[in-house]
Coordinates of C-alpha atoms and ligand atoms in Angstrom, one line a residue:
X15 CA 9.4 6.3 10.8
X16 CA 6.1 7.1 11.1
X17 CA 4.7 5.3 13.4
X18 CA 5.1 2.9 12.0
X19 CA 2.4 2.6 9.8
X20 CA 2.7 0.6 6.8
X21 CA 5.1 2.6 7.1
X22 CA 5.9 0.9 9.7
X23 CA 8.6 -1.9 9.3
X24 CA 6.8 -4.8 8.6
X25 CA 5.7 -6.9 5.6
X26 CA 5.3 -10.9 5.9
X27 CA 4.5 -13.5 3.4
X28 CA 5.4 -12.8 0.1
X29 CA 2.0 -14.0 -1.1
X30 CA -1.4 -14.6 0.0
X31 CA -2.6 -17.9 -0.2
X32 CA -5.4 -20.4 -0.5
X33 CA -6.0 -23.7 -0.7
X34 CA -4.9 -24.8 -4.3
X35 CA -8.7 -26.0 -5.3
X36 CA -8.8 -24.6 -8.9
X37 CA -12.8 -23.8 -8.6
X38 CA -14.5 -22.2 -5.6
X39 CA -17.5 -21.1 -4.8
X40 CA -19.1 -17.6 -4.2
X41 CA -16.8 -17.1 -1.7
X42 CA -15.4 -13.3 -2.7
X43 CA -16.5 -10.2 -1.4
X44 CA -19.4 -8.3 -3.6
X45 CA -17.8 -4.8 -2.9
X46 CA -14.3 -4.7 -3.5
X47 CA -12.5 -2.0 -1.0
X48 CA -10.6 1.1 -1.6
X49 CA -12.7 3.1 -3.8
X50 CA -12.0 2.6 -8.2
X51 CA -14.7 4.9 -9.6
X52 CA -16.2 8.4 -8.4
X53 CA -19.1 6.0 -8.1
X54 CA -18.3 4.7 -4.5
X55 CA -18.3 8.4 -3.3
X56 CA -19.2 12.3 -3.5
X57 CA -17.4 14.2 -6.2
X58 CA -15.5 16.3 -3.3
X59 CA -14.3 13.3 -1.9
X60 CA -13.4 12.0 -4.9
X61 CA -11.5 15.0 -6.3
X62 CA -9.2 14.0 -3.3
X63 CA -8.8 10.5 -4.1
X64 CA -8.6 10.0 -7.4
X65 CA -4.8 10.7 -8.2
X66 CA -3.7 9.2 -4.9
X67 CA -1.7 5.8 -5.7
X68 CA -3.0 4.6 -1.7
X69 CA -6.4 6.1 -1.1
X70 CA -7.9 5.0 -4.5
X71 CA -6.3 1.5 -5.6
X72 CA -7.9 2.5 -9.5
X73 CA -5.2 5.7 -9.6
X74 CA -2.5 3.0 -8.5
X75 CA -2.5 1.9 -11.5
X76 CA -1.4 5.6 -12.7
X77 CA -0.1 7.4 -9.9
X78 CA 3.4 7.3 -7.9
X79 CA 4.4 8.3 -5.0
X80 CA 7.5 9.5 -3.1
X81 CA 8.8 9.7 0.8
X82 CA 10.8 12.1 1.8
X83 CA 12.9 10.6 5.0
X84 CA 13.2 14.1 6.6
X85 CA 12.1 13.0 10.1
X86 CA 14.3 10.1 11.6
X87 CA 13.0 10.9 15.9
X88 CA 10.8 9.1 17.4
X89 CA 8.5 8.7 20.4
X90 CA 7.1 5.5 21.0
X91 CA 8.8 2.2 20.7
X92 CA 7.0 -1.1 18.4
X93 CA 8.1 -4.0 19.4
X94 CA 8.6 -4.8 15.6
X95 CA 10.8 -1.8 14.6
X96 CA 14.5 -1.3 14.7
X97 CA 15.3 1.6 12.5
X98 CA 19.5 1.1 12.9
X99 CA 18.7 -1.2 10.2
X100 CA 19.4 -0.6 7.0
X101 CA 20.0 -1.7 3.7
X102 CA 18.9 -1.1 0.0
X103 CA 17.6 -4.2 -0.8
X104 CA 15.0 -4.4 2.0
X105 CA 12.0 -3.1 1.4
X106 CA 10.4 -2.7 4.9
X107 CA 8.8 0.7 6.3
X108 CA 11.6 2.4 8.7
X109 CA 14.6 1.6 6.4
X110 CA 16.2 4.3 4.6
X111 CA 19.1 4.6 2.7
X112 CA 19.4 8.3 3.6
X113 CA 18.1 10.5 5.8
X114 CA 17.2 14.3 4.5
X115 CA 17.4 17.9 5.4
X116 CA 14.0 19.8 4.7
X117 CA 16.0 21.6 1.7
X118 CA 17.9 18.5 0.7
X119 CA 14.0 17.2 0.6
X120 CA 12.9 19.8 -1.5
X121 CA 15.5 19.3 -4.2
X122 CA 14.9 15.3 -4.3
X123 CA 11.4 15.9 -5.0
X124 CA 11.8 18.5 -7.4
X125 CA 13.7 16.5 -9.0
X126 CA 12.0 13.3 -9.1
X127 CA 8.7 15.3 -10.1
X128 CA 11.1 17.2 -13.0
X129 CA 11.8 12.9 -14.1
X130 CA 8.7 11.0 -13.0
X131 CA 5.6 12.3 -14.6
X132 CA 3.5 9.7 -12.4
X133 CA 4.2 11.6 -9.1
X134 CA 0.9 12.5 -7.5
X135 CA 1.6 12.8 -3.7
X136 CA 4.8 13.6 -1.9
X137 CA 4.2 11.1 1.5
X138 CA 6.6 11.9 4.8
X139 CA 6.8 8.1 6.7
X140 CA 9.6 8.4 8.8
X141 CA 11.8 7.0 9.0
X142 CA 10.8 8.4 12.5
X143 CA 7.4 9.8 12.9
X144 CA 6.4 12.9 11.1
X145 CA 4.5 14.5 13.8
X146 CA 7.1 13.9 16.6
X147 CA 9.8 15.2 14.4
X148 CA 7.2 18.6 13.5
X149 CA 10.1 21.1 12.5
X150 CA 11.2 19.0 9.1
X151 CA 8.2 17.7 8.6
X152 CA 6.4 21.3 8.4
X153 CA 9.4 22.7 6.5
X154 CA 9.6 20.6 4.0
X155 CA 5.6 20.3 3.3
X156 CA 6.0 23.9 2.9
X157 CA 8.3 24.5 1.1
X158 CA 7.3 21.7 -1.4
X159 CA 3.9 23.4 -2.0
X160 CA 5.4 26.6 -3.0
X161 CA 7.1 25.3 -6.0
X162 CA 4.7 22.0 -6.8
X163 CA 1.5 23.7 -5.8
X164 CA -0.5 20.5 -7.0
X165 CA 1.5 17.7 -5.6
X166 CA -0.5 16.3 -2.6
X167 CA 0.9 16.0 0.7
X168 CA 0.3 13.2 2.8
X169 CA 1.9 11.9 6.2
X170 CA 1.8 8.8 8.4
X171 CA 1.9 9.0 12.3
X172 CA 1.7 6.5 15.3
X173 CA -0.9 8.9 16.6
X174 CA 0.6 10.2 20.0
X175 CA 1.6 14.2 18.7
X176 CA -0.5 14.1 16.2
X177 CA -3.4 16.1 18.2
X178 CA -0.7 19.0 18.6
X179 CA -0.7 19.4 14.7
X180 CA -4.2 18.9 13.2
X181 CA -4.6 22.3 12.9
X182 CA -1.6 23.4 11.0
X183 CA -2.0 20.2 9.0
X184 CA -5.6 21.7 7.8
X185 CA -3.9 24.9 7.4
X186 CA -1.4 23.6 4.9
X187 CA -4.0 21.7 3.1
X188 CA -3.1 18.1 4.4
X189 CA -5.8 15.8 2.6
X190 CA -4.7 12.6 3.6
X191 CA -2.9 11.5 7.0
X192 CA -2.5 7.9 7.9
X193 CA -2.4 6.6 11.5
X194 CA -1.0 3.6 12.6
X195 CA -3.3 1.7 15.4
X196 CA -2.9 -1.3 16.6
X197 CA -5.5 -1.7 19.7
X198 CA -8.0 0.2 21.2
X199 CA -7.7 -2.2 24.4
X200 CA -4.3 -1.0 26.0
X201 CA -3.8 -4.6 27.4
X202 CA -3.1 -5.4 23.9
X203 CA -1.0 -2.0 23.4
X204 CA 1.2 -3.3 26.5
X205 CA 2.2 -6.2 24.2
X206 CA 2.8 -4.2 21.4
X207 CA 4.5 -1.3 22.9
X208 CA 7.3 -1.0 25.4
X209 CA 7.5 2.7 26.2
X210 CA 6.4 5.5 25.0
X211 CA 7.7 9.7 25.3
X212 CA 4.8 12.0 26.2
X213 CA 5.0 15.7 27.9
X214 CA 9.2 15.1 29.0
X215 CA 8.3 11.5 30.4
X216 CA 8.6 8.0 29.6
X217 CA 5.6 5.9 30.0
X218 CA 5.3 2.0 30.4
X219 CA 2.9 -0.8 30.1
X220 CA -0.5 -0.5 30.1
X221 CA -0.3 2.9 31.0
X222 CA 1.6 4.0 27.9
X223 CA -0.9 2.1 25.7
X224 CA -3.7 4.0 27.5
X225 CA -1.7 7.5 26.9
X226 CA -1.1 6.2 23.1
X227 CA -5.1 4.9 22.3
X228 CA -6.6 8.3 23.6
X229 CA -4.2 10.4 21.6
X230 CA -4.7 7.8 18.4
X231 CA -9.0 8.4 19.1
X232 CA -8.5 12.1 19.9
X233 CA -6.5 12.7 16.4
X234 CA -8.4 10.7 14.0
X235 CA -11.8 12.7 15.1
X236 CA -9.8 16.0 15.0
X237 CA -9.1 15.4 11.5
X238 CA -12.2 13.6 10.8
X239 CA -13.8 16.7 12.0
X240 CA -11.9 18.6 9.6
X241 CA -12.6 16.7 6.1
X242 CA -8.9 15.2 6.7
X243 CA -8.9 11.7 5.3
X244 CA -7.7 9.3 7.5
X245 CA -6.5 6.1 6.7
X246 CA -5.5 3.8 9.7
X247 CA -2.7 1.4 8.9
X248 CA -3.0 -2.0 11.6
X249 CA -0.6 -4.2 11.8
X250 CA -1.8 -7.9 12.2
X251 CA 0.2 -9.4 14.9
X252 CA -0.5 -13.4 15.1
X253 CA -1.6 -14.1 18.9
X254 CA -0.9 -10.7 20.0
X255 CA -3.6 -8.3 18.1
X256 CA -5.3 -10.6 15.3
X257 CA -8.7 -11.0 16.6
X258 CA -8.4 -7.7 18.4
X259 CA -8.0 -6.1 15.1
X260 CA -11.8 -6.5 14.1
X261 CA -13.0 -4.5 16.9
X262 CA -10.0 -1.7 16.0
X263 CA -11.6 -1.7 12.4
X264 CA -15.4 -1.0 14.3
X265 CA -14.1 1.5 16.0
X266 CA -12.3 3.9 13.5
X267 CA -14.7 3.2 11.6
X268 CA -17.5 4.8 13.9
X269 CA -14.9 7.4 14.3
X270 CA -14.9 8.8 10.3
X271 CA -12.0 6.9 9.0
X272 CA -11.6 6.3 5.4
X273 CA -9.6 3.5 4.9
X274 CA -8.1 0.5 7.1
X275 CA -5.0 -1.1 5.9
X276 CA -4.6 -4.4 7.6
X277 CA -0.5 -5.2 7.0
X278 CA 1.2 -8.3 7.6
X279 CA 3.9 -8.3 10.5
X280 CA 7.6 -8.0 9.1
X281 CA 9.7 -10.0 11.4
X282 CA 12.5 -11.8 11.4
X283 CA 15.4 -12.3 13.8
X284 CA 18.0 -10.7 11.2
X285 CA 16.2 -7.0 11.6
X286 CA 16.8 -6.9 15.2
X287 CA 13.4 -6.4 16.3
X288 CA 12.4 -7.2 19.6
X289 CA 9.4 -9.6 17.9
X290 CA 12.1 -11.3 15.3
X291 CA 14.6 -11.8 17.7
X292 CA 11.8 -13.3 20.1
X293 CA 10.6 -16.0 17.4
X294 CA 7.1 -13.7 17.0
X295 CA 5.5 -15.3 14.0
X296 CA 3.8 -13.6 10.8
X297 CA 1.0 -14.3 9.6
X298 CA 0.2 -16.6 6.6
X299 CA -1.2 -15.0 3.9
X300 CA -4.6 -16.5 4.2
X301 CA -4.6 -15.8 7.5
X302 CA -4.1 -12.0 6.7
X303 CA -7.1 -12.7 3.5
X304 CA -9.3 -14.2 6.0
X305 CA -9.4 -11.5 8.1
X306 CA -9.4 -8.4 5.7
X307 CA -12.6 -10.6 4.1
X308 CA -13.8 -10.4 7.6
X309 CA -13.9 -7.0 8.0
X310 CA -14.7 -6.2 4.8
X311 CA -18.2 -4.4 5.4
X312 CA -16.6 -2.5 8.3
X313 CA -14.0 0.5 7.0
X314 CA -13.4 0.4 3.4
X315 CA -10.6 -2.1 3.5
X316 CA -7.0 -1.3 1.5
X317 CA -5.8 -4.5 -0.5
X318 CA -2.9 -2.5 -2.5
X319 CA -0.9 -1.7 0.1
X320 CA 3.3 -2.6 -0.5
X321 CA 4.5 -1.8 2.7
X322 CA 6.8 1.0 1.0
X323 CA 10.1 1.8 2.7
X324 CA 10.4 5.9 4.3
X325 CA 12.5 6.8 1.1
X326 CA 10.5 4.8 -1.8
X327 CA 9.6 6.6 -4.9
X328 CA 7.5 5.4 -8.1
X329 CA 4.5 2.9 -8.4
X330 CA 3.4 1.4 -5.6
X331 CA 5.1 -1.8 -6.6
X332 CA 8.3 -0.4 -7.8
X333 CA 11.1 1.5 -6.1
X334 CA 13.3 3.5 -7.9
X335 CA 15.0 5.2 -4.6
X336 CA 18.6 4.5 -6.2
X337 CA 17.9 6.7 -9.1
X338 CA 17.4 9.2 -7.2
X339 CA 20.4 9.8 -4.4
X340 CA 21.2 13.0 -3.7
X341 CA 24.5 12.1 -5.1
X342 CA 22.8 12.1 -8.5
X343 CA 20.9 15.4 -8.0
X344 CA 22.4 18.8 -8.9
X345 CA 22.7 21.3 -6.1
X346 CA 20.5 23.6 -8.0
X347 CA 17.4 22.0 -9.7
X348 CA 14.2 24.1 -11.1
X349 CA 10.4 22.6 -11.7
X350 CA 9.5 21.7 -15.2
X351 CA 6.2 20.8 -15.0
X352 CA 5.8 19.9 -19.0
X353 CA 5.9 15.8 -18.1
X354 CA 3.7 15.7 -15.3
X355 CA 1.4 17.7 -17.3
X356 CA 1.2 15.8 -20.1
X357 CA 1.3 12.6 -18.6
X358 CA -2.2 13.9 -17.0
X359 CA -3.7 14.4 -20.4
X360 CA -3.1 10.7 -21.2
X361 CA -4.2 9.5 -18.1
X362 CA -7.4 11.1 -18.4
X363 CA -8.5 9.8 -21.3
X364 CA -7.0 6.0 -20.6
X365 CA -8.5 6.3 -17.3
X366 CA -12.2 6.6 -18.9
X367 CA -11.8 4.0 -21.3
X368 CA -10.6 2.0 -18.9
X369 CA -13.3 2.3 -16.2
X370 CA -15.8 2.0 -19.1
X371 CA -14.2 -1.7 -20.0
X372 CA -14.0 -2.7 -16.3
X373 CA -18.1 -2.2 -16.0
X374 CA -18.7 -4.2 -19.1
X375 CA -16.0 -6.8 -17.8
X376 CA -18.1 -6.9 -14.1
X377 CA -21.7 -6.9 -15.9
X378 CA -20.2 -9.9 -18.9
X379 CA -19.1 -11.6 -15.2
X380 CA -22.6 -11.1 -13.4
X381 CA -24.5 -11.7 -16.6
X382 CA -23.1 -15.4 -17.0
X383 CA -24.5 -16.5 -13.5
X384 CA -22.2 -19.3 -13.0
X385 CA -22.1 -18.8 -9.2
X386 CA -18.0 -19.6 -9.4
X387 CA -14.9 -18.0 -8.2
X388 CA -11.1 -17.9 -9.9
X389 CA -7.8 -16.1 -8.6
X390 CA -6.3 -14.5 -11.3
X391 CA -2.6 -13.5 -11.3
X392 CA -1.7 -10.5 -13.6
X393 CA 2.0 -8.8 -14.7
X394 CA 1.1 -5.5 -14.9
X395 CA 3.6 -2.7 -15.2
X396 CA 0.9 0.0 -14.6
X397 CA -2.1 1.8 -16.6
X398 CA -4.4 -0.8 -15.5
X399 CA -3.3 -3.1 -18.6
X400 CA -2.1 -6.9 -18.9
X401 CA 1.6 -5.6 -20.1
X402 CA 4.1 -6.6 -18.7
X403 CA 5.9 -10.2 -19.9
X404 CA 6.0 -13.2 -17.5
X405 CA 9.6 -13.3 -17.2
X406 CA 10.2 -9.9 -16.4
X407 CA 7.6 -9.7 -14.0
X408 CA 8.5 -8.8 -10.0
X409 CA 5.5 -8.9 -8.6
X410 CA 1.6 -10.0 -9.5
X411 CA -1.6 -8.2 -8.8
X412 CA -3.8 -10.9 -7.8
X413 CA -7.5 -10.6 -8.3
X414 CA -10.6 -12.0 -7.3
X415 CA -13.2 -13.0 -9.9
X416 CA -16.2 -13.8 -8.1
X417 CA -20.1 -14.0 -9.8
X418 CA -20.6 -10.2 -8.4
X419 CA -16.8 -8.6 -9.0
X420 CA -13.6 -8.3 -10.0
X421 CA -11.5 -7.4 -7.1
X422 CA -7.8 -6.9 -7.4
X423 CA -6.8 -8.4 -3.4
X424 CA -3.6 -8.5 -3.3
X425 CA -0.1 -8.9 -4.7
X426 CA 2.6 -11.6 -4.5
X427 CA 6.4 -10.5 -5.0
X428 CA 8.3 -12.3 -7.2
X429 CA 12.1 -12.4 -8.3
X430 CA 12.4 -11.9 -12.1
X431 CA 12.5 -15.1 -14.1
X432 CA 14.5 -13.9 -17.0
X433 CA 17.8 -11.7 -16.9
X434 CA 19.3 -11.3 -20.2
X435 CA 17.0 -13.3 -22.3
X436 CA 17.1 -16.2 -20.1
X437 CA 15.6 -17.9 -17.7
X438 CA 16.7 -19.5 -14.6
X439 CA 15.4 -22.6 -13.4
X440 CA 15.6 -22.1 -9.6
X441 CA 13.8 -18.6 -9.9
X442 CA 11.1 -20.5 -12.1
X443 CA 10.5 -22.8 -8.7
X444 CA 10.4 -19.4 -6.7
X445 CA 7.9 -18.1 -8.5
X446 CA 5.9 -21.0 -9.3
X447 CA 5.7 -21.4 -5.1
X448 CA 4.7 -17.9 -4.8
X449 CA 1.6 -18.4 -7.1
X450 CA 0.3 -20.8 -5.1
X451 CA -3.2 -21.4 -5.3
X452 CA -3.5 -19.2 -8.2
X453 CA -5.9 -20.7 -11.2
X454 CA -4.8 -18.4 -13.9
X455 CA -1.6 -16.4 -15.0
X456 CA -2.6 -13.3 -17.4
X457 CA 1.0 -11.8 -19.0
X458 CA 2.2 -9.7 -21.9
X459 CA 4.2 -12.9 -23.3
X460 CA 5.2 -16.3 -21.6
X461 CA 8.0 -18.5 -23.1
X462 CA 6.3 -22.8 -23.8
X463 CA 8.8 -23.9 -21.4
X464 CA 7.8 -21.4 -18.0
X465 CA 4.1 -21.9 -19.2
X466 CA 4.5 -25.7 -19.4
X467 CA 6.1 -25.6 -15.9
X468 CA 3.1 -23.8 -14.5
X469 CA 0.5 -25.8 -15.8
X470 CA 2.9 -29.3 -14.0
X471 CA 1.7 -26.9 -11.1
X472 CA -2.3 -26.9 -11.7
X473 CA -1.8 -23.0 -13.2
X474 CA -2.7 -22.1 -16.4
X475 CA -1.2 -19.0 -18.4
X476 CA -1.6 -17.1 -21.4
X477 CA -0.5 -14.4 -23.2
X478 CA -3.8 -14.2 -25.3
X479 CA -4.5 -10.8 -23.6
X480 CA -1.3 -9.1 -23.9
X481 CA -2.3 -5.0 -23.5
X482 CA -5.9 -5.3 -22.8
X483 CA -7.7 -4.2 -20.0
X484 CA -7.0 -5.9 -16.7
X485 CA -10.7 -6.9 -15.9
X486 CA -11.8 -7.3 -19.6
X487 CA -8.9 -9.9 -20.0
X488 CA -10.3 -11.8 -16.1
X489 CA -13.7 -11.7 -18.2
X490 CA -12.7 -13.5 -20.9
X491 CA -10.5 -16.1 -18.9
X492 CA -13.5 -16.6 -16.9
X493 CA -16.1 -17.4 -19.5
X494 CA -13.0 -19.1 -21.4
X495 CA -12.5 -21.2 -18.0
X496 CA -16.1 -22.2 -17.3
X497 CA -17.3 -22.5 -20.4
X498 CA -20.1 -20.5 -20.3
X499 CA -21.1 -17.6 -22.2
X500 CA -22.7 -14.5 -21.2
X501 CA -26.4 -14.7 -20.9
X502 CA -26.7 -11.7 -22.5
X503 CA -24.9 -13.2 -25.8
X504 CA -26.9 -16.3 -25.4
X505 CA -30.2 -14.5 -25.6
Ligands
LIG603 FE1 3.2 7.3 1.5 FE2 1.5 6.2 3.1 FE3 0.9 8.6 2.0 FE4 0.8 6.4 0.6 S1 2.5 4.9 1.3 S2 2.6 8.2 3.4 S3 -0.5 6.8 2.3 S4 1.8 8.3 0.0 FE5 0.7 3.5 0.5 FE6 3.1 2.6 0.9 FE7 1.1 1.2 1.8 FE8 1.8 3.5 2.9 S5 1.5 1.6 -0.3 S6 3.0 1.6 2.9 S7 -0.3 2.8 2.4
LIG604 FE1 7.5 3.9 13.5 FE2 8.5 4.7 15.9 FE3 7.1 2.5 15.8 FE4 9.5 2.6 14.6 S1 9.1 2.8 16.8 S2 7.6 1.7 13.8 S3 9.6 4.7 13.9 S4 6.4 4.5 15.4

């Protein structure tokens, strides 16, 4: 897949924790990552960003996005991928159900943009890597654009052809390429990667990592020098590249990238993986917090990232690849733009009423100078509302209120509570363990009996807020929680 970047085959803990202390203090970041408003940037900049469910975590509250697994070679090997795996259920970068022909491509996504009027950016991840496997890759990219001229096209590499294809990525208006690096010191690569294929020869050791790092430098300042945004996907390896990964995050930075997504290791010894068949441990999730805060005034840091199989299509925290087999998809399928058109028209106007009642949310949090922090779990099923019913939820956006900001940070996957109108006790348990550490639950509805549950566990939820406003609902918990009001409303 590609490189393995996210879209890689990873993930780790289902949640990111801390320690269960229901009140801390001034400990969040004051900026809060990938950029939300056209504020953080220039308007050019911006204009690329702002429908892309990855590069702009506010439009992934709007925006899908699909992968096309059109390109299953490879040329390097990661110690933590094994791409003879597969199976429908998993939901690691690398596995696909099924792989693609450029036209059989072109069909699926016409398709899928013809059903899904969130569809922003058709992504190509593998299951291979998308600039080692050229061909499909540039077939399908063009022959996408002719018939969904405004779909964005994006594309994740490890790095090593990618300097053979900057140009006719500019030339096909590529905006947005993601590279997967690991090190910059190839002592580090040699633990990482076994062998790589470069100019009809396998290369080993430290001298493959060398080979690979000089490509991965030389391709993100090609594109950088383009206007190409770059987002480097790292994947945090306990022991192996963990502290290493703070001086990869200088680097790219000085070198123009936009984003750095730091991803949890996926490993276990079912996937076949050298690293989960070796034991190789993942990292706990505040482990993987700690150091994403630490970088955090390096390269704008990505904190929505789902680690999306090559085939996955919809909302960043959905998947709805199974509706979408080519099985189910007539051979001859024409563009009807009417939905995604129309969906845009609502978004625009939702979108600017709900950036206007996050900066009142942020300014009723800095105005009430309480100097205290809360994590904040909400069930969201997208438009940047609390909407979505406790039961029902399968994953929670987890956000960060702090005395300066309302960060979202993370997410913690869930399985869903109730099935047919009821609930089942052992899921409860599951769910309850994967908010761990979390002070406050925000849903659409909660039943007494889950909600007493999760107080037992020191977390309190409501459904007070149903369809509001994700931050203006973490504003009113907040003051709710601390019992304070906003200074401004006291004066
Ligand atoms: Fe796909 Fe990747 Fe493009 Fe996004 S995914 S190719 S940049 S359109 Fe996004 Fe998925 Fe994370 Fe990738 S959430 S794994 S970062
Ligand atoms: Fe991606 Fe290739 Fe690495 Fe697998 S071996 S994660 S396909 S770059």
């Amino acid at each position: 897949m590609s490189p393995p970047n996210s879209h890689d085959r990873l993930t780790g803990p289902k949640s990111f924790d801390r320690p269960a202390t229901a009140i801390r203090c001034g400990s969040a970041p004051s900026s809060c990552g990938s950029p939300a408003n056209s504020g953080d940037m220039n308007s050019a900049i911006w204009e690329k960003v702002k429908d892309h469910p990855c590069y702009s975590e506010d439009a992934h509250h709007y925006f899908a996005r699909m992968h096309v697994a059109v390109a299953p070679a490879c040329n390097i090997q990661c110690n933590y991928c094994n791409r003879k795996y597969d199976c429908a259920n998993e939901s690691r970068p690398g596995v696909v159900s099924e792989k693609l022909t450029p036209d059989q491509a072109v069909r699926k996504v016409i398709a899928v943009a013809n059903e899904v009027p969130q569809l922003s950016v058709l992504g190509i991840a593998g299951p291979g890597d998308a600039c080692y496997d050229w061909s499909k890759t540039k077939a399908t990219f063009e022959q996408v654009a002719k018939t969904i001229p405004d779909i964005k096209l994006c594309l994740s590499t490890n790095g090593l052809a990618l300097p053979d294809h900057v140009a006719e990525l500019a030339d096909m208006n590529v905006d947005h390429v993601t590279i997967t690096i690991n090190m910059i010191d190839p002592k580090v690569g040699a633990l990482i990667y076994p062998w790589i294929f470069y100019e009809h020869r396998r290369y080993t050791g430290i001298e493959a990592a060398r080979i690979l790092h000089e490509r991965q430098m030389l391709g993100l300042e090609m594109l950088t020098a383009r206007g190409i945004l770059t987002k480097i996907n790292s994947v945090m390896i306990p022991g192996v590249n963990d502290e290493h990964l703070v001086e990869v995050n200088r680097w790219v930075k000085e070198r123009g990238a936009f984003l750095h997504n730091i991803m949890p290791l996926i490993s276990s010894p079912q996937h076949g993986t050298y690293y989960g068949l070796a034991g190789q441990r993942v990292p706990k999730a505040m482990e993987l917090k700690a150091l994403q805060d630490r970088v955090q005034g390096g390269a704008r840091m990505m904190r929505h990232c789902r680690q999306c199989r090559a085939d996955a299509i919809g909302l960043l925290g959905q998947d709805r690849g199974q509706e979408f087999t080519l099985d189910q998809i007539p051979e001859e399928v024409t563009y009807d733009a009417s939905k995604r058109d129309a969906y845009r028209e609502v978004v625009a106007r939702e979108r600017g009423d709900h950036v206007a009642a996050k900066g009142q949310a942020i300014e009723m949090v800095k105005a009430m100078g309480c100097g205290k922090s809360l994590l904040v779990a909400v069930a969201t099923k997208g438009g940047g509302r609390v909407n979505e019913h406790f039961g029902h939820a399968r994953e929670f956006q987890i956000y960060e209120v702090s005395p300066s900001a309302i960060c979202l940070v993370g997410h913690r996957k869930v399985e869903q509570y109730c099935l047919g109108g009821w609930g089942e006790a052992a899921t409860l348990e599951g769910v309850i363990a994967a908010l761990e550490g979390i002070d406050v639950v925000l849903c659409a509805k909660i039943g007494d009996s889950p909600k007493e549950q999760l107080k037992g566990a020191g977390i309190r939820a409501t459904d007070d807020h149903g369809c509001e406003h994700i931050e203006t609902a973490i504003s009113a918990v907040y003051a709710a929680e601390f019992g304070v009001k906003p200074l401004a409303a006291t004066a």
